[in-house]
XYZ file of C-alpha atoms in Angstrom:
433
model
C -112.805 47.240 -61.609
C -114.336 44.758 -59.176
C -115.829 45.698 -55.815
C -112.825 44.339 -53.923
C -110.455 46.527 -55.981
C -112.152 49.822 -55.123
C -110.223 52.385 -53.062
C -111.151 52.622 -49.359
C -112.804 56.021 -49.829
C -115.166 54.710 -52.502
C -115.971 51.638 -50.419
C -116.913 53.868 -47.491
C -119.044 56.037 -49.773
C -120.849 52.982 -51.177
C -121.437 51.704 -47.657
C -122.840 55.097 -46.650
C -125.276 55.241 -49.564
C -126.402 51.676 -48.947
C -127.134 52.269 -45.256
C -130.833 52.055 -44.220
C -130.802 55.555 -42.714
C -129.655 57.198 -45.962
C -132.162 55.195 -47.965
C -134.981 56.330 -45.678
C -133.823 59.934 -45.967
C -133.705 59.712 -49.778
C -137.138 58.093 -49.853
C -138.521 60.827 -47.584
C -137.044 63.520 -49.846
C -138.608 61.919 -52.927
C -141.945 61.666 -51.140
C -141.856 65.344 -50.152
C -140.984 66.264 -53.726
C -143.966 64.338 -55.050
C -146.274 65.974 -52.498
C -144.844 69.394 -53.336
C -145.571 68.887 -57.028
C -149.010 67.350 -56.544
C -150.298 69.528 -53.644
C -148.075 72.618 -53.220
C -150.650 74.683 -51.294
C -151.301 71.858 -48.822
C -147.592 71.423 -48.134
C -147.083 75.168 -47.644
C -150.085 75.319 -45.299
C -148.660 72.515 -43.177
C -145.301 74.307 -43.132
C -146.970 77.537 -41.944
C -148.851 75.693 -39.199
C -145.609 74.057 -38.092
C -143.860 77.427 -37.747
C -146.869 78.895 -35.941
C -147.064 75.965 -33.526
C -143.341 76.154 -32.845
C -143.552 79.855 -32.038
C -146.641 79.482 -29.828
C -145.114 76.581 -27.901
C -141.865 78.463 -27.401
C -143.823 81.551 -26.320
C -145.913 79.940 -23.584
C -143.397 77.261 -22.560
C -140.076 79.082 -22.926
C -136.794 77.243 -22.483
C -134.205 78.437 -20.065
C -131.963 81.018 -21.652
C -134.388 81.913 -24.489
C -135.638 85.191 -23.112
C -138.170 86.144 -20.460
C -141.890 85.630 -20.683
C -143.602 88.544 -22.388
C -145.782 90.941 -20.470
C -149.475 89.937 -20.626
C -150.341 93.274 -22.214
C -148.201 92.609 -25.299
C -149.106 88.942 -25.659
C -151.858 89.649 -28.260
C -149.377 91.660 -30.330
C -146.839 88.858 -30.150
C -149.477 86.334 -31.235
C -150.366 88.615 -34.116
C -146.693 88.841 -35.082
C -146.444 85.042 -34.932
C -149.429 84.763 -37.260
C -147.963 87.423 -39.552
C -144.684 85.528 -39.585
C -146.115 82.038 -40.235
C -149.318 82.413 -42.295
C -147.734 84.294 -45.240
C -145.639 81.178 -45.882
C -148.733 79.714 -47.558
C -148.087 82.149 -50.454
C -144.301 81.734 -50.487
C -144.321 80.326 -54.041
C -146.590 82.968 -55.559
C -145.288 86.129 -53.840
C -141.933 85.340 -52.228
C -140.826 88.994 -51.996
C -143.956 90.035 -50.108
C -143.683 87.002 -47.826
C -140.035 87.801 -47.012
C -140.904 91.434 -46.231
C -143.725 90.350 -43.899
C -141.537 87.805 -42.109
C -138.665 90.299 -41.655
C -141.067 92.892 -40.203
C -142.505 90.423 -37.701
C -139.030 89.188 -36.767
C -137.809 92.717 -36.066
C -140.876 93.355 -33.903
C -140.265 90.231 -31.828
C -136.573 90.954 -31.430
C -137.337 94.505 -30.354
C -139.228 93.011 -27.425
C -136.222 90.870 -26.504
C -137.884 87.595 -27.548
C -135.757 84.689 -28.751
C -138.263 82.333 -30.411
C -137.142 79.383 -32.520
C -139.840 80.102 -35.064
C -138.341 83.515 -35.787
C -135.173 82.336 -37.491
C -136.969 79.292 -38.922
C -139.574 81.419 -40.683
C -136.912 83.822 -41.903
C -134.777 81.013 -43.384
C -137.827 79.481 -45.098
C -138.828 82.864 -46.565
C -135.263 83.494 -47.762
C -135.144 80.029 -49.373
C -138.460 80.716 -51.143
C -137.139 84.071 -52.350
C -134.052 82.465 -53.892
C -136.043 79.531 -55.228
C -139.119 81.103 -56.843
C -138.594 84.866 -57.280
C -136.817 86.865 -59.947
C -133.111 86.154 -59.593
C -132.143 89.846 -59.874
C -133.972 90.560 -56.615
C -131.913 88.040 -54.683
C -128.939 90.361 -53.842
C -131.291 92.913 -52.286
C -133.098 90.195 -50.360
C -129.777 88.786 -49.119
C -128.627 92.260 -48.029
C -131.891 92.883 -46.191
C -131.659 89.501 -44.473
C -128.034 90.106 -43.499
C -128.941 93.400 -41.853
C -131.891 91.783 -40.075
C -129.761 88.940 -38.755
C -127.131 91.440 -37.612
C -129.775 93.262 -35.622
C -130.926 89.948 -34.168
C -127.427 88.950 -33.113
C -126.934 92.118 -31.055
C -130.467 92.414 -29.667
C -131.181 88.839 -28.557
C -128.134 88.538 -26.297
C -126.961 91.376 -24.119
C -123.439 89.892 -23.980
C -121.346 91.152 -26.880
C -118.847 88.308 -26.652
C -121.559 85.912 -27.905
C -122.977 88.173 -30.604
C -120.357 87.383 -33.230
C -120.799 83.641 -32.695
C -124.557 83.955 -33.051
C -124.149 86.105 -36.146
C -121.759 83.566 -37.703
C -124.196 80.683 -37.329
C -127.127 82.780 -38.560
C -125.181 83.780 -41.677
C -124.205 80.134 -42.237
C -127.866 79.080 -42.082
C -128.926 81.860 -44.468
C -126.111 81.054 -46.915
C -127.024 77.363 -46.838
C -130.678 78.207 -47.573
C -129.726 80.362 -50.551
C -127.255 77.752 -51.860
C -129.783 74.911 -51.628
C -132.432 77.030 -53.346
C -130.100 77.920 -56.206
C -128.981 74.300 -56.645
C -132.596 73.118 -56.818
C -133.438 75.963 -59.187
C -130.567 75.175 -61.540
C -131.366 71.462 -61.388
C -134.995 72.010 -62.333
C -133.961 74.344 -65.141
C -131.657 71.614 -66.442
C -134.488 69.087 -66.242
C -136.762 71.443 -68.162
C -134.108 71.895 -70.838
C -133.545 68.140 -71.040
C -137.279 67.487 -71.278
C -137.609 70.099 -74.019
C -134.649 68.607 -75.832
C -136.089 65.099 -75.522
C -139.429 66.294 -76.900
C -137.665 68.104 -79.752
C -135.570 65.039 -80.547
C -138.709 62.897 -80.532
C -140.372 65.269 -83.007
C -137.240 65.292 -85.163
C -137.097 61.489 -85.057
C -140.717 61.246 -86.173
C -140.034 63.763 -88.939
C -136.995 61.794 -90.084
C -139.068 58.625 -90.123
C -141.771 60.337 -92.164
C -139.190 61.730 -94.585
C -137.645 58.267 -94.880
C -141.081 56.799 -95.609
C -141.781 59.478 -98.217
C -138.370 58.937 -99.813
C -138.931 55.182 -99.906
C -142.374 55.662 -101.425
C -140.899 57.963 -104.056
C -138.149 55.455 -104.835
C -140.613 52.577 -105.130
C -142.896 54.742 -107.258
C -140.027 55.446 -109.653
C -139.061 51.778 -109.813
C -142.643 50.637 -110.399
C -143.166 53.298 -113.040
C -139.994 52.306 -114.866
C -140.694 48.584 -114.695
C -144.422 48.563 -115.418
C -144.495 51.527 -117.823
C -141.637 50.371 -120.017
C -142.589 46.723 -120.212
C -146.235 47.481 -120.858
C -145.255 49.889 -123.623
C -143.072 47.210 -125.194
C -145.777 44.561 -124.810
C -148.395 46.832 -126.406
C -146.087 47.564 -129.322
C -145.348 43.868 -129.758
C -149.022 42.998 -129.575
C -149.805 45.522 -132.297
C -147.023 44.052 -134.397
C -148.314 40.520 -133.840
C -151.767 41.541 -135.001
C -150.310 42.859 -138.260
C -147.760 40.034 -138.723
C -147.754 38.681 -142.307
C -147.276 35.042 -141.274
C -147.764 32.769 -138.290
C -144.030 32.300 -137.725
C -143.511 36.042 -137.194
C -146.552 36.173 -134.895
C -145.245 33.254 -132.819
C -141.850 34.947 -132.471
C -143.477 38.157 -131.287
C -145.550 36.213 -128.752
C -142.385 34.604 -127.373
C -140.834 38.066 -127.000
C -144.003 39.243 -125.233
C -143.790 36.296 -122.845
C -140.109 36.971 -122.114
C -140.807 40.659 -121.523
C -143.662 39.808 -119.166
C -141.534 37.345 -117.203
C -138.743 39.891 -116.819
C -141.218 42.526 -115.651
C -142.654 40.045 -113.124
C -139.168 39.217 -111.863
C -138.303 42.889 -111.366
C -141.625 43.491 -109.618
C -141.003 40.602 -107.231
C -137.517 41.904 -106.479
C -138.785 45.425 -105.809
C -141.713 44.331 -103.648
C -139.622 41.718 -101.848
C -137.323 44.448 -100.557
C -140.325 46.160 -98.923
C -141.817 43.079 -97.276
C -140.981 42.696 -93.591
C -139.295 39.378 -92.901
C -138.128 37.734 -89.676
C -134.473 37.794 -88.777
C -132.295 34.925 -89.820
C -130.949 33.481 -93.026
C -134.257 31.845 -93.938
C -136.078 35.169 -93.685
C -133.599 37.072 -95.844
C -135.059 37.926 -99.256
C -133.259 36.629 -102.296
C -131.276 39.491 -103.815
C -130.550 39.848 -107.522
C -128.064 42.308 -109.048
C -129.567 45.560 -110.272
C -129.408 46.174 -114.030
C -126.478 48.187 -115.339
C -124.845 49.363 -118.533
C -124.133 45.782 -119.598
C -127.906 45.138 -119.726
C -128.609 48.006 -122.115
C -128.124 45.793 -125.179
C -130.875 43.385 -124.053
C -133.137 46.332 -123.204
C -132.675 47.863 -126.631
C -133.252 44.499 -128.303
C -136.588 43.997 -126.523
C -137.646 47.534 -127.352
C -136.667 47.165 -130.987
C -138.802 44.055 -131.217
C -141.803 46.334 -130.599
C -141.140 48.164 -133.884
C -138.792 51.170 -133.606
C -135.397 51.208 -135.277
C -132.696 51.696 -132.634
C -129.045 52.548 -133.040
C -126.669 52.310 -130.102
C -123.265 53.992 -129.874
C -120.883 53.782 -126.925
C -117.493 55.266 -126.095
C -115.257 55.008 -123.059
C -114.739 52.462 -120.247
C -118.178 51.475 -118.941
C -116.812 49.437 -116.034
C -115.410 52.567 -114.373
C -118.888 53.702 -113.346
C -120.245 52.922 -109.871
C -123.157 50.419 -109.717
C -125.567 53.155 -108.624
C -124.633 55.321 -111.584
C -125.010 52.357 -113.958
C -128.505 51.729 -112.572
C -129.378 55.409 -113.081
C -128.150 55.241 -116.720
C -130.173 52.091 -117.329
C -133.387 53.555 -115.866
C -132.962 56.855 -117.727
C -132.550 55.057 -121.056
C -135.462 52.761 -120.204
C -137.770 55.682 -119.430
C -136.673 57.592 -122.542
C -137.445 54.555 -124.713
C -140.851 54.218 -123.053
C -141.668 57.862 -123.816
C -140.588 57.397 -127.429
C -142.909 54.401 -127.827
C -145.792 56.295 -126.212
C -145.505 59.607 -128.044
C -143.636 58.850 -131.288
C -145.060 55.411 -131.975
C -143.517 52.106 -133.010
C -142.369 53.389 -136.423
C -139.933 55.968 -135.067
C -136.139 55.855 -135.129
C -134.243 56.083 -131.843
C -130.588 56.925 -131.353
C -128.980 55.984 -128.027
C -125.495 57.309 -127.260
C -123.382 56.696 -124.151
C -120.021 58.387 -123.718
C -117.869 57.772 -120.624
C -114.877 59.944 -119.763
C -112.555 59.881 -116.804
C -114.952 62.119 -114.823
C -118.514 61.676 -116.043
C -120.961 59.711 -118.153
C -122.949 61.444 -120.898
C -126.087 59.638 -122.120
C -128.615 60.827 -124.689
C -131.711 59.246 -126.236
C -133.200 60.893 -129.310
C -136.134 59.807 -131.440
C -137.204 61.068 -134.867
C -140.782 61.719 -133.823
C -143.948 60.352 -135.436
C -143.508 59.038 -139.003
C -146.098 61.465 -140.410
C -143.874 64.419 -139.495
C -146.243 65.845 -136.888
C -144.664 67.704 -133.946
C -143.398 65.577 -131.108
C -145.986 65.182 -128.376
C -143.655 65.577 -125.477
C -145.043 66.207 -121.975
C -143.288 69.548 -121.574
C -146.482 71.389 -120.762
C -147.676 68.721 -118.349
C -144.659 66.718 -117.183
C -145.587 63.241 -116.052
C -143.892 60.757 -113.755
C -141.467 59.700 -116.478
C -139.598 62.965 -116.943
C -139.828 63.716 -113.216
C -138.299 60.321 -112.501
C -135.468 60.971 -114.973
C -134.596 64.295 -113.325
C -134.807 62.763 -109.821
C -132.594 59.809 -110.729
C -129.984 62.093 -112.234
C -130.067 64.349 -109.161
C -129.722 61.410 -106.761
C -126.671 60.269 -108.696
C -125.162 63.766 -108.403
C -125.809 64.800 -112.012
C -128.442 66.554 -114.086
C -130.905 65.704 -116.837
C -133.082 67.609 -119.280
C -135.588 66.737 -121.993
C -137.213 68.661 -124.811
C -137.832 68.902 -128.560
C -134.802 68.112 -130.697
C -133.507 70.192 -133.546
C -135.017 68.897 -136.787
C -137.948 67.195 -135.041
C -138.422 64.485 -132.486
C -137.586 64.452 -128.801
C -134.290 64.187 -126.945
C -133.400 63.217 -123.376
C -129.910 64.173 -122.212
C -128.260 63.395 -118.856
C -124.782 63.952 -117.430
C -123.769 61.885 -114.405
C -120.518 61.659 -112.412
C -118.758 58.311 -112.408
C -119.275 58.030 -108.629
C -122.277 59.463 -106.735
C -121.487 62.017 -104.006
C -121.270 60.844 -100.417
C -124.145 61.460 -98.009
C -124.100 65.072 -96.799
C -121.639 66.210 -99.504
C -122.614 69.370 -101.324
C -123.667 68.801 -104.884
C -122.941 71.243 -107.673
């Protein structure tokens, strides 16, 4: 809605808030608030001196209709009551109940002498405001009752004419009610600000914690990717290099070297892709890193072929529709098989036999990798006692995909890795079984 389409009431309200007088009043209120927060004792001392000066001026230069001059003999007592009424206001924030009691006592003394000083009601209203603003809230009803009785006494003692007493009492009660209302509004507002500040600080801490958790999760993910890429390809390259050294002819050695070169290039490509996703780049199409598809079930045949070139005999059996799996689940299957093959090359050697089986149903994918162990028949040297990054990465990948994985010695010798994954990973925040 444009300014010209606003209702007349809102236009008048905007004009009122934009007036110079209101702006000066708001600026003065903000300035007093800053002084009150920075120098509370100084502000309270100035307030006490103001009340004292008002009472002394009204005492020695009384206005017409505000009571007779006091007798010279009681003037020192009146001055003492003025000091007792004004000076305690310096401690109105620290002991508001005591200050209110002192002010009420001095007010009753002055009214008993028939004095009608402006400072009397002013000091009482300030003390009542301080009571509602700074003291324990459960004491406020008693303070309000005490003030009401005191003001009732004032209304019937200041003026001898009863027809004016009710009017005076009405305005005194209005002033006291306004003081209590303003104090409570300010109190509630500051409590809200404290809650908002605490909430903002808590949200800032939670944001920093989320960022740290995101960093740790990203580091863990990159660590798994680097371990899978570097560990597997190095294991294959080492096996190929050993085979090349024992090759019976130059043709076989040259073929193994070509496989080593291809394996190294693929490892370098995967490393560049992984590290390129972490590098900060400027916005824009030119700064966008080149993205390649992540490996999936269709790439298992090439993975097994490269691994078999390093020496082990590998058999691969599949069942079910592989295309029904989500890309993330296919990547998890690929990495689990890759890590299991790497462990077989490390612990069982290049002369072992490896059986890879993948079975896909309408609900889940079941993958297992089993090796026959070392050719000399020695027990499989699996890392069950001291699990390394490989088995930890397999379990973590299966858990992230919403499934489970386990590894251990196989019946009849060797080592087996078995994982069960759902066809689609669970959504973020969904409870996993």
